[in-house]
Coordinates of C-alpha atoms in Angstrom, one line a residue:
M73 CA 126.6 32.8 -0.8
S74 CA 124.8 30.0 -2.6
H75 CA 121.2 29.1 -2.2
T76 CA 120.0 25.6 -2.2
V77 CA 116.8 25.0 -4.2
L78 CA 114.6 22.4 -2.6
P79 CA 112.6 20.1 -4.9
R80 CA 108.8 20.9 -5.1
T81 CA 106.7 18.3 -3.4
L82 CA 103.0 17.8 -4.3
L83 CA 100.6 17.5 -1.5
P84 CA 97.9 14.9 -1.8
R85 CA 94.6 16.1 -3.2
T86 CA 92.6 14.0 -0.8
P87 CA 91.6 15.7 2.4
L88 CA 93.3 14.6 5.6
P89 CA 91.3 12.3 7.8
R90 CA 89.5 14.1 10.7
T91 CA 91.0 13.4 14.1
G92 CA 87.7 13.9 16.0
P93 CA 84.0 14.0 15.4
A94 CA 82.6 16.8 13.2
P95 CA 81.5 19.8 15.4
A96 CA 77.8 20.4 15.6
P97 CA 76.7 23.7 14.1
R98 CA 75.4 25.8 16.9
G99 CA 75.4 29.4 15.5
R100 CA 72.6 31.9 15.9
I101 CA 70.8 34.2 13.6
G102 CA 72.1 37.7 14.4
A103 CA 75.4 36.5 15.8
G104 CA 77.4 36.6 12.6
F105 CA 74.7 35.3 10.4
S106 CA 72.4 37.6 8.4
P107 CA 68.7 37.0 8.7
V108 CA 68.2 35.2 5.4
P109 CA 67.0 31.9 6.7
H110 CA 66.2 28.7 4.8
L111 CA 65.0 25.6 6.6
Y112 CA 65.6 21.9 5.8
L113 CA 62.9 19.7 7.3
R114 CA 61.8 16.1 7.2
V115 CA 58.1 15.0 7.1
D116 CA 58.6 12.1 9.5
C117 CA 60.6 14.0 12.1
P118 CA 58.9 15.3 15.3
H119 CA 61.5 18.1 15.6
S120 CA 60.8 19.2 12.1
R121 CA 57.1 19.1 12.8
R122 CA 57.7 21.3 15.9
V123 CA 59.6 23.9 13.7
T124 CA 56.8 23.8 11.1
D125 CA 54.2 24.4 13.8
I126 CA 56.2 27.4 15.2
L127 CA 56.5 28.8 11.7
T128 CA 52.7 28.8 11.4
E129 CA 52.1 30.0 14.9
L130 CA 54.5 33.0 14.4
G131 CA 53.1 33.8 10.9
L132 CA 56.4 33.1 9.2
A133 CA 55.3 30.2 7.0
R134 CA 55.1 32.4 3.9
S135 CA 58.2 34.5 4.8
I136 CA 60.8 31.8 5.3
T137 CA 61.6 29.2 2.6
A138 CA 61.9 25.5 3.5
T139 CA 63.0 22.4 1.7
V140 CA 61.3 19.1 2.8
L141 CA 63.7 16.2 2.5
G142 CA 62.3 13.0 1.0
A143 CA 63.2 9.4 1.7
D144 CA 66.0 9.2 -1.0
P145 CA 69.3 10.4 0.4
R146 CA 70.7 10.6 -3.2
A147 CA 68.2 13.4 -4.1
A148 CA 69.3 16.9 -4.9
E149 CA 67.9 18.2 -1.6
Y150 CA 70.3 16.1 0.3
T151 CA 73.2 17.3 -1.9
A152 CA 72.2 20.9 -1.2
L153 CA 72.1 20.2 2.6
R154 CA 75.5 18.4 2.5
L155 CA 77.0 21.5 0.7
A156 CA 75.5 23.7 3.4
Y157 CA 77.1 21.6 6.1
E158 CA 80.4 21.6 4.3
A159 CA 80.3 25.4 4.0
A160 CA 79.8 25.5 7.8
G161 CA 82.7 23.1 8.6
H162 CA 85.7 22.4 6.4
H163 CA 85.5 18.8 5.1
F164 CA 82.4 18.2 7.2
D165 CA 81.9 14.4 7.3
G166 CA 79.2 14.2 10.0
T167 CA 75.6 13.2 9.9
L168 CA 73.1 15.4 8.0
T169 CA 70.3 16.2 10.4
A170 CA 67.0 18.0 10.0
P171 CA 65.7 20.4 11.0
A172 CA 68.6 22.5 9.9
L173 CA 68.6 26.3 9.7
V174 CA 70.7 27.6 6.8
D175 CA 71.8 31.1 6.2
G176 CA 70.6 31.7 2.6
W177 CA 73.2 34.5 2.1
S178 CA 76.3 32.5 2.9
G179 CA 74.9 29.0 2.3
R180 CA 76.1 27.8 5.7
V181 CA 74.2 25.7 8.3
V182 CA 73.6 28.0 11.2
S183 CA 72.2 25.4 13.6
D184 CA 70.6 22.0 13.6
H185 CA 69.6 22.3 17.3
T186 CA 65.8 22.6 17.5
P187 CA 65.5 24.8 20.6
D188 CA 68.0 27.3 19.0
I189 CA 66.1 27.2 15.7
V190 CA 62.8 27.9 17.5
D191 CA 64.4 30.8 19.4
D192 CA 65.8 32.2 16.2
L193 CA 62.4 32.0 14.5
R194 CA 60.9 34.0 17.5
F195 CA 63.7 36.6 17.0
L196 CA 62.9 36.8 13.3
A197 CA 59.1 37.1 14.0
A198 CA 59.8 40.4 15.7
H199 CA 61.7 41.7 12.6
P200 CA 59.5 43.8 10.3
A201 CA 60.8 42.1 7.1
F202 CA 59.6 38.7 8.2
R203 CA 56.1 39.6 9.5
A204 CA 53.2 37.8 7.8
G205 CA 52.1 41.0 5.9
A206 CA 55.6 41.7 4.6

């Protein structure tokens, strides 16, 4: 019995084009994500302002780290946010939005949906490690 050896073919190094829109990250802290949150916020965004107000109201402002995005999309903060989105979705090519809740342990965007972020912050406020005195 003889075996035919097939020639090796090289796959292209460029990613294949996405056939649909990038899925929105809609995970939740505590549902597969450990509670090591990091927020990306924008100064001129009313949704980010709401998240900032909730952080203060719940006493989490000193317990949860945040990065405020500036006006220059070429800045390092935007690169870090892009990497977090790419970690959440293979070859993510969608729009970067803020606020965005990122799991600091895995580096993945958990959610960029403000109501879910607010609910997750309320969940974390009840956790002893995130209380203002911690």
